[in-house]
Short mmCIF file of N, CA and C in Angstrom, two decimals:
data_model
loop_
_atom_site.label_atom_id
_atom_site.label_comp_id
_atom_site.label_asym_id
_atom_site.label_seq_id
_atom_site.Cartn_x
_atom_site.Cartn_y
_atom_site.Cartn_z
N MET A 1 119.39 96.07 107.31
CA MET A 1 118.60 97.08 106.55
C MET A 1 119.58 97.96 105.77
N THR A 2 119.26 98.23 104.50
CA THR A 2 120.08 99.13 103.69
C THR A 2 120.01 100.56 104.22
N SER A 3 121.18 101.16 104.16
CA SER A 3 121.30 102.49 104.65
C SER A 3 120.49 103.40 103.72
N LEU A 4 119.94 104.52 104.22
CA LEU A 4 119.16 105.44 103.43
C LEU A 4 120.11 106.25 102.51
N LEU A 5 119.55 106.70 101.38
CA LEU A 5 120.31 107.56 100.51
C LEU A 5 120.52 108.85 101.19
N THR A 6 121.70 109.51 101.02
CA THR A 6 121.92 110.80 101.50
C THR A 6 121.31 111.84 100.64
N VAL A 7 121.18 113.08 101.13
CA VAL A 7 120.58 114.13 100.15
C VAL A 7 121.56 114.29 99.04
N ALA A 8 122.80 114.20 99.19
CA ALA A 8 123.79 114.34 98.05
C ALA A 8 123.53 113.23 97.03
N GLU A 9 123.32 112.03 97.51
CA GLU A 9 123.08 110.96 96.61
C GLU A 9 121.72 111.11 95.92
N VAL A 10 120.69 111.61 96.58
CA VAL A 10 119.39 111.84 95.95
C VAL A 10 119.56 112.97 94.87
N GLU A 11 120.29 113.93 95.23
CA GLU A 11 120.62 115.08 94.24
C GLU A 11 121.23 114.48 92.97
N ALA A 12 122.28 113.63 93.13
CA ALA A 12 122.91 113.02 91.94
C ALA A 12 121.93 112.21 91.14
N ILE A 13 121.13 111.44 91.78
CA ILE A 13 120.11 110.64 91.10
C ILE A 13 119.08 111.50 90.33
N ALA A 14 118.60 112.56 90.99
CA ALA A 14 117.67 113.47 90.35
C ALA A 14 118.31 114.17 89.14
N ARG A 15 119.51 114.73 89.32
CA ARG A 15 120.20 115.39 88.26
C ARG A 15 120.44 114.41 86.97
N ALA A 16 120.77 113.14 87.29
CA ALA A 16 120.93 112.16 86.19
C ALA A 16 119.55 111.83 85.56
N ALA A 17 118.55 111.66 86.46
CA ALA A 17 117.24 111.35 85.88
C ALA A 17 116.69 112.51 84.92
N HIS A 18 116.95 113.67 85.26
CA HIS A 18 116.41 114.81 84.51
C HIS A 18 117.42 115.33 83.51
N ASP A 19 118.60 114.67 83.35
CA ASP A 19 119.64 115.12 82.40
C ASP A 19 119.02 115.25 80.96
N GLY A 20 119.32 116.44 80.44
CA GLY A 20 118.83 116.66 79.04
C GLY A 20 117.47 117.34 78.99
N GLN A 21 116.80 117.39 80.15
CA GLN A 21 115.44 118.07 80.21
C GLN A 21 115.67 119.58 80.51
N THR A 22 114.76 120.32 79.95
CA THR A 22 114.82 121.79 80.21
C THR A 22 113.44 122.27 80.72
N ASP A 23 113.44 123.34 81.35
CA ASP A 23 112.19 123.97 81.82
C ASP A 23 111.58 124.76 80.68
N LYS A 24 110.41 125.47 80.98
CA LYS A 24 109.73 126.25 79.90
C LYS A 24 110.54 127.33 79.33
N ALA A 25 111.58 127.81 80.06
CA ALA A 25 112.41 128.86 79.61
C ALA A 25 113.64 128.32 78.92
N GLY A 26 113.74 127.04 78.73
CA GLY A 26 114.87 126.38 78.10
C GLY A 26 116.08 126.20 78.89
N ARG A 27 115.96 126.45 80.21
CA ARG A 27 117.14 126.22 81.11
C ARG A 27 117.21 124.75 81.59
N PRO A 28 118.35 124.33 81.92
CA PRO A 28 118.49 122.88 82.39
C PRO A 28 117.53 122.67 83.63
N TYR A 29 116.74 121.59 83.57
CA TYR A 29 115.74 121.37 84.59
C TYR A 29 116.36 121.28 85.96
N ALA A 30 117.59 120.72 86.12
CA ALA A 30 118.25 120.56 87.32
C ALA A 30 118.27 121.93 88.11
N GLU A 31 118.39 122.98 87.39
CA GLU A 31 118.38 124.45 88.03
C GLU A 31 117.11 124.61 88.88
N HIS A 32 115.99 124.12 88.27
CA HIS A 32 114.76 124.19 89.10
C HIS A 32 114.80 123.33 90.31
N LEU A 33 115.22 122.10 90.14
CA LEU A 33 115.30 121.22 91.31
C LEU A 33 116.17 121.77 92.40
N ARG A 34 117.34 122.31 91.99
CA ARG A 34 118.28 122.92 92.96
C ARG A 34 117.56 124.10 93.67
N ALA A 35 116.91 124.96 92.96
CA ALA A 35 116.24 126.08 93.53
C ALA A 35 115.16 125.65 94.53
N VAL A 36 114.38 124.60 94.18
CA VAL A 36 113.32 124.07 95.10
C VAL A 36 114.00 123.55 96.33
N ALA A 37 115.05 122.71 96.19
CA ALA A 37 115.70 122.12 97.36
C ALA A 37 116.30 123.22 98.20
N GLU A 38 116.87 124.22 97.65
CA GLU A 38 117.38 125.39 98.45
C GLU A 38 116.21 126.09 99.11
N GLY A 39 115.11 126.31 98.40
CA GLY A 39 113.89 126.96 98.97
C GLY A 39 113.40 126.24 100.21
N VAL A 40 113.43 124.92 100.10
CA VAL A 40 113.00 124.10 101.25
C VAL A 40 113.89 124.27 102.43
N ARG A 41 115.24 124.26 102.11
CA ARG A 41 116.27 124.43 103.17
C ARG A 41 116.10 125.84 103.84
N VAL A 42 115.99 126.89 103.12
CA VAL A 42 115.83 128.19 103.78
C VAL A 42 114.57 128.35 104.47
N ARG A 43 113.55 127.60 104.10
CA ARG A 43 112.29 127.69 104.82
C ARG A 43 112.19 126.77 106.10
N GLY A 44 113.40 126.13 106.37
CA GLY A 44 113.50 125.37 107.61
C GLY A 44 113.15 123.86 107.41
N GLY A 45 113.13 123.43 106.12
CA GLY A 45 112.80 122.04 105.86
C GLY A 45 113.91 121.14 106.34
N ASP A 46 113.57 119.82 106.55
CA ASP A 46 114.53 118.85 107.00
C ASP A 46 115.10 118.04 105.86
N ALA A 47 115.99 117.15 106.16
CA ALA A 47 116.67 116.35 105.09
C ALA A 47 115.64 115.56 104.24
N GLU A 48 114.62 115.06 104.88
CA GLU A 48 113.53 114.28 104.15
C GLU A 48 112.90 115.19 103.13
N GLN A 49 112.55 116.37 103.57
CA GLN A 49 111.86 117.33 102.64
C GLN A 49 112.82 117.77 101.49
N ILE A 50 114.11 117.96 101.89
CA ILE A 50 115.04 118.42 100.84
C ILE A 50 115.22 117.33 99.82
N ALA A 51 115.29 116.11 100.29
CA ALA A 51 115.40 114.94 99.34
C ALA A 51 114.17 114.87 98.48
N ALA A 52 113.00 115.07 99.03
CA ALA A 52 111.73 115.13 98.24
C ALA A 52 111.77 116.26 97.25
N ALA A 53 112.36 117.38 97.64
CA ALA A 53 112.40 118.51 96.71
C ALA A 53 113.24 118.13 95.46
N TRP A 54 114.31 117.48 95.62
CA TRP A 54 115.09 117.02 94.51
C TRP A 54 114.31 116.05 93.59
N LEU A 55 113.37 115.33 94.22
CA LEU A 55 112.67 114.32 93.44
C LEU A 55 111.22 114.69 93.06
N HIS A 56 110.80 115.95 93.47
CA HIS A 56 109.41 116.26 93.40
C HIS A 56 108.74 116.19 92.07
N ASP A 57 109.49 116.28 90.97
CA ASP A 57 108.89 116.17 89.57
C ASP A 57 109.34 114.87 88.91
N SER A 58 110.04 114.00 89.57
CA SER A 58 110.73 112.94 88.88
C SER A 58 109.71 111.88 88.40
N VAL A 59 108.72 111.56 89.19
CA VAL A 59 107.66 110.59 88.76
C VAL A 59 106.74 111.20 87.73
N GLU A 60 106.31 112.40 88.06
CA GLU A 60 105.37 113.14 87.17
C GLU A 60 106.01 113.36 85.74
N ASP A 61 107.25 113.65 85.73
CA ASP A 61 107.94 113.88 84.41
C ASP A 61 108.49 112.62 83.79
N ASP A 62 108.11 111.43 84.36
CA ASP A 62 108.68 110.14 83.85
C ASP A 62 110.18 110.03 83.85
N ALA A 63 110.82 110.83 84.75
CA ALA A 63 112.33 110.76 84.86
C ALA A 63 112.58 109.49 85.71
N LEU A 64 111.75 109.20 86.63
CA LEU A 64 111.92 107.94 87.41
C LEU A 64 110.52 107.38 87.54
N THR A 65 110.48 106.08 87.82
CA THR A 65 109.17 105.42 87.94
C THR A 65 108.69 105.32 89.35
N GLU A 66 107.39 105.08 89.54
CA GLU A 66 106.81 104.86 90.86
C GLU A 66 107.41 103.67 91.47
N ARG A 67 107.81 102.63 90.65
CA ARG A 67 108.42 101.48 91.20
C ARG A 67 109.84 101.86 91.79
N TRP A 68 110.60 102.62 90.99
CA TRP A 68 111.90 103.03 91.53
C TRP A 68 111.68 103.68 92.85
N LEU A 69 110.80 104.57 92.91
CA LEU A 69 110.47 105.36 94.22
C LEU A 69 110.17 104.32 95.36
N ALA A 70 109.28 103.48 95.04
CA ALA A 70 108.85 102.48 96.03
C ALA A 70 110.02 101.64 96.61
N GLU A 71 110.99 101.33 95.70
CA GLU A 71 112.09 100.47 96.08
C GLU A 71 113.33 101.28 96.58
N ALA A 72 113.30 102.61 96.43
CA ALA A 72 114.45 103.37 96.79
C ALA A 72 114.72 103.35 98.29
N ALA A 73 115.91 103.55 98.67
CA ALA A 73 116.30 103.64 100.07
C ALA A 73 116.08 105.06 100.59
N LEU A 74 114.81 105.31 100.74
CA LEU A 74 114.31 106.64 101.24
C LEU A 74 113.29 106.37 102.36
N THR A 75 113.11 107.36 103.21
CA THR A 75 112.13 107.20 104.26
C THR A 75 110.71 107.19 103.68
N ARG A 76 109.78 106.62 104.39
CA ARG A 76 108.38 106.61 103.98
C ARG A 76 107.92 108.04 103.75
N ARG A 77 108.26 108.94 104.65
CA ARG A 77 107.88 110.30 104.58
C ARG A 77 108.35 110.96 103.27
N THR A 78 109.60 110.75 102.91
CA THR A 78 110.10 111.34 101.72
C THR A 78 109.30 110.75 100.49
N LYS A 79 109.07 109.46 100.44
CA LYS A 79 108.30 108.88 99.37
C LYS A 79 106.88 109.46 99.32
N ASP A 80 106.26 109.61 100.51
CA ASP A 80 104.92 110.13 100.55
C ASP A 80 104.85 111.58 100.05
N ILE A 81 105.83 112.39 100.34
CA ILE A 81 105.86 113.75 99.82
C ILE A 81 105.95 113.80 98.32
N VAL A 82 106.90 112.96 97.79
CA VAL A 82 107.02 112.93 96.30
C VAL A 82 105.79 112.51 95.68
N LEU A 83 105.17 111.44 96.22
CA LEU A 83 103.85 111.03 95.64
C LEU A 83 102.77 112.05 95.81
N ALA A 84 102.71 112.76 96.87
CA ALA A 84 101.72 113.83 97.06
C ALA A 84 101.92 114.93 96.07
N LEU A 85 103.12 115.22 95.68
CA LEU A 85 103.42 116.27 94.73
C LEU A 85 103.31 115.85 93.24
N THR A 86 103.05 114.57 92.99
CA THR A 86 102.96 114.00 91.65
C THR A 86 101.58 114.22 91.14
N LYS A 87 101.39 115.09 90.18
CA LYS A 87 100.05 115.35 89.62
C LYS A 87 99.71 114.08 88.74
N ARG A 88 98.43 113.72 88.87
CA ARG A 88 97.87 112.60 88.04
C ARG A 88 97.09 113.21 86.89
N ALA A 89 97.05 112.47 85.77
CA ALA A 89 96.40 112.90 84.64
C ALA A 89 94.89 113.15 84.87
N GLY A 90 94.39 114.25 84.47
CA GLY A 90 92.98 114.61 84.69
C GLY A 90 92.58 115.03 86.05
N GLU A 91 93.57 115.20 86.93
CA GLU A 91 93.30 115.52 88.33
C GLU A 91 92.97 117.01 88.46
N SER A 92 91.96 117.28 89.29
CA SER A 92 91.66 118.74 89.49
C SER A 92 92.68 119.37 90.43
N PRO A 93 92.83 120.58 90.26
CA PRO A 93 93.71 121.39 91.25
C PRO A 93 93.27 121.18 92.66
N GLU A 94 91.99 121.09 92.88
CA GLU A 94 91.47 120.94 94.26
C GLU A 94 91.79 119.61 94.84
N THR A 95 91.79 118.59 94.08
CA THR A 95 92.10 117.27 94.51
C THR A 95 93.63 117.21 94.88
N TYR A 96 94.42 117.77 93.96
CA TYR A 96 95.92 117.83 94.07
C TYR A 96 96.22 118.61 95.38
N ALA A 97 95.63 119.79 95.55
CA ALA A 97 95.91 120.63 96.76
C ALA A 97 95.51 119.86 97.98
N GLY A 98 94.38 119.14 97.98
CA GLY A 98 94.00 118.35 99.15
C GLY A 98 94.99 117.33 99.54
N ARG A 99 95.50 116.65 98.59
CA ARG A 99 96.52 115.56 98.83
C ARG A 99 97.84 116.23 99.47
N VAL A 100 98.22 117.34 98.81
CA VAL A 100 99.38 118.02 99.36
C VAL A 100 99.21 118.42 100.86
N LEU A 101 98.04 119.00 101.15
CA LEU A 101 97.66 119.42 102.47
C LEU A 101 97.61 118.32 103.46
N ALA A 102 97.17 117.11 102.97
CA ALA A 102 96.97 115.94 103.81
C ALA A 102 98.27 115.15 104.05
N THR A 103 99.36 115.50 103.42
CA THR A 103 100.57 114.80 103.55
C THR A 103 101.63 115.52 104.37
N PRO A 104 101.97 115.04 105.46
CA PRO A 104 102.90 115.72 106.39
C PRO A 104 104.22 116.04 105.65
N GLY A 105 104.58 117.40 105.62
CA GLY A 105 105.83 117.84 105.04
C GLY A 105 105.76 118.25 103.64
N ALA A 106 104.68 117.93 102.94
CA ALA A 106 104.53 118.20 101.48
C ALA A 106 104.33 119.72 101.23
N LEU A 107 103.57 120.34 102.09
CA LEU A 107 103.20 121.83 101.81
C LEU A 107 104.45 122.66 101.68
N LEU A 108 105.47 122.45 102.56
CA LEU A 108 106.63 123.22 102.51
C LEU A 108 107.39 123.10 101.18
N VAL A 109 107.44 121.84 100.66
CA VAL A 109 108.07 121.54 99.44
C VAL A 109 107.37 122.16 98.26
N LYS A 110 106.00 122.05 98.30
CA LYS A 110 105.16 122.74 97.26
C LYS A 110 105.30 124.27 97.33
N GLU A 111 105.36 124.81 98.50
CA GLU A 111 105.57 126.24 98.61
C GLU A 111 106.85 126.70 97.96
N ALA A 112 107.99 125.94 98.15
CA ALA A 112 109.26 126.33 97.55
C ALA A 112 109.11 126.12 96.05
N ASP A 113 108.46 125.09 95.58
CA ASP A 113 108.22 124.78 94.12
C ASP A 113 107.48 126.00 93.49
N LEU A 114 106.36 126.39 94.14
CA LEU A 114 105.62 127.51 93.60
C LEU A 114 106.38 128.76 93.54
N ALA A 115 107.13 129.03 94.66
CA ALA A 115 107.91 130.27 94.72
C ALA A 115 108.91 130.37 93.52
N HIS A 116 109.58 129.28 93.20
CA HIS A 116 110.49 129.27 92.12
C HIS A 116 109.82 129.40 90.81
N ASN A 117 108.77 128.60 90.63
CA ASN A 117 108.00 128.66 89.38
C ASN A 117 107.42 130.00 89.11
N ALA A 118 107.07 130.79 90.11
CA ALA A 118 106.46 132.11 89.95
C ALA A 118 107.53 133.23 90.11
N ASP A 119 108.73 132.92 90.15
CA ASP A 119 109.83 133.88 90.15
C ASP A 119 109.69 134.80 88.97
N PRO A 120 109.49 136.14 89.13
CA PRO A 120 109.32 136.99 88.06
C PRO A 120 110.50 137.00 87.01
N ALA A 121 111.74 136.76 87.51
CA ALA A 121 112.83 136.72 86.52
C ALA A 121 112.68 135.42 85.65
N ARG A 122 112.18 134.40 86.23
CA ARG A 122 111.95 133.15 85.47
C ARG A 122 110.78 133.29 84.46
N LEU A 123 109.75 133.95 84.88
CA LEU A 123 108.63 134.20 84.06
C LEU A 123 108.87 135.18 82.98
N ALA A 124 109.74 136.09 83.17
CA ALA A 124 110.04 137.19 82.22
C ALA A 124 110.46 136.75 80.86
N VAL A 125 111.11 135.60 80.80
CA VAL A 125 111.60 135.06 79.50
C VAL A 125 110.59 134.35 78.67
N LEU A 126 109.38 134.23 79.25
CA LEU A 126 108.30 133.50 78.52
C LEU A 126 107.42 134.48 77.73
N ASP A 127 106.71 134.04 76.79
CA ASP A 127 105.82 134.89 75.98
C ASP A 127 104.69 135.34 76.91
N GLU A 128 104.12 136.45 76.60
CA GLU A 128 103.13 137.08 77.43
C GLU A 128 101.88 136.15 77.85
N ALA A 129 101.41 135.48 76.86
CA ALA A 129 100.29 134.57 77.10
C ALA A 129 100.63 133.45 78.09
N THR A 130 101.81 132.90 77.87
CA THR A 130 102.24 131.79 78.81
C THR A 130 102.53 132.34 80.12
N ARG A 131 103.14 133.53 80.26
CA ARG A 131 103.41 134.13 81.56
C ARG A 131 102.09 134.44 82.32
N ALA A 132 101.11 134.95 81.63
CA ALA A 132 99.81 135.21 82.23
C ALA A 132 99.16 133.96 82.72
N ARG A 133 99.19 132.95 81.84
CA ARG A 133 98.51 131.67 82.24
C ARG A 133 99.13 131.03 83.41
N LEU A 134 100.51 131.04 83.43
CA LEU A 134 101.26 130.40 84.59
C LEU A 134 101.08 131.21 85.86
N THR A 135 101.11 132.53 85.71
CA THR A 135 100.95 133.37 86.91
C THR A 135 99.63 133.11 87.55
N GLU A 136 98.53 133.07 86.76
CA GLU A 136 97.25 132.68 87.32
C GLU A 136 97.17 131.34 87.92
N LYS A 137 97.78 130.33 87.29
CA LYS A 137 97.82 128.91 87.70
C LYS A 137 98.51 128.87 89.06
N TYR A 138 99.65 129.53 89.28
CA TYR A 138 100.41 129.47 90.46
C TYR A 138 99.70 130.15 91.57
N ALA A 139 99.08 131.32 91.26
CA ALA A 139 98.27 132.08 92.24
C ALA A 139 97.10 131.23 92.73
N ARG A 140 96.44 130.58 91.81
CA ARG A 140 95.29 129.77 92.24
C ARG A 140 95.72 128.61 93.16
N MET A 141 96.87 127.95 92.82
CA MET A 141 97.32 126.86 93.64
C MET A 141 97.74 127.40 95.04
N ARG A 142 98.42 128.48 95.06
CA ARG A 142 98.72 129.08 96.38
C ARG A 142 97.58 129.33 97.20
N ALA A 143 96.47 129.82 96.60
CA ALA A 143 95.22 130.13 97.28
C ALA A 143 94.58 128.81 97.78
N LEU A 144 94.55 127.76 96.94
CA LEU A 144 93.99 126.42 97.34
C LEU A 144 94.77 125.86 98.51
N LEU A 145 96.10 126.16 98.59
CA LEU A 145 96.90 125.56 99.65
C LEU A 145 96.97 126.51 100.87
N GLY A 146 96.32 127.67 100.79
CA GLY A 146 96.27 128.61 101.92
C GLY A 146 97.51 129.36 102.13
N LEU A 147 98.33 129.52 101.09
CA LEU A 147 99.63 130.14 101.15
C LEU A 147 99.60 131.68 101.03
N GLY A 148 98.49 132.21 100.50
CA GLY A 148 98.45 133.68 100.40
C GLY A 148 99.36 134.10 99.17
N ARG A 149 99.87 135.28 99.31
CA ARG A 149 100.76 135.87 98.26
C ARG A 149 102.12 135.21 98.28
N SER A 150 102.83 135.08 97.11
CA SER A 150 104.15 134.58 97.12
C SER A 150 105.17 135.56 97.70
N ASP A 151 106.31 135.05 98.10
CA ASP A 151 107.32 135.92 98.67
C ASP A 151 108.13 136.69 97.71
#
């Protein structure tokens, strides 16, 4: 059997896959991935969840394909978390939240993702309308996931 990718190898793959992409504030996208992976770590997440954090937007953003994920030397749990966090076109927030809640390990990764997305310093650089829309969107998702207020 092929040995599993290390977290460092997953990080390198994710950084390369998202190279040249930026977030809504114009920052390199890898900064978001790093923040989510660190958020998972400080919340007590394990290596599988940290690997999933590095990859959490890769399929959704077309940085990597579902086929790549299926064939990658990752645990089934890591793959399941990434797929759970991959939003589908036209999918309702309720359906998305239900899948996250039904997938072991996914909620912690999504919590770290939402915490970074809703970081006031990150939102502060956006225009007021976008900031208000995203703040409401993230608060609604936290409520659907039973997370309460952000930290």
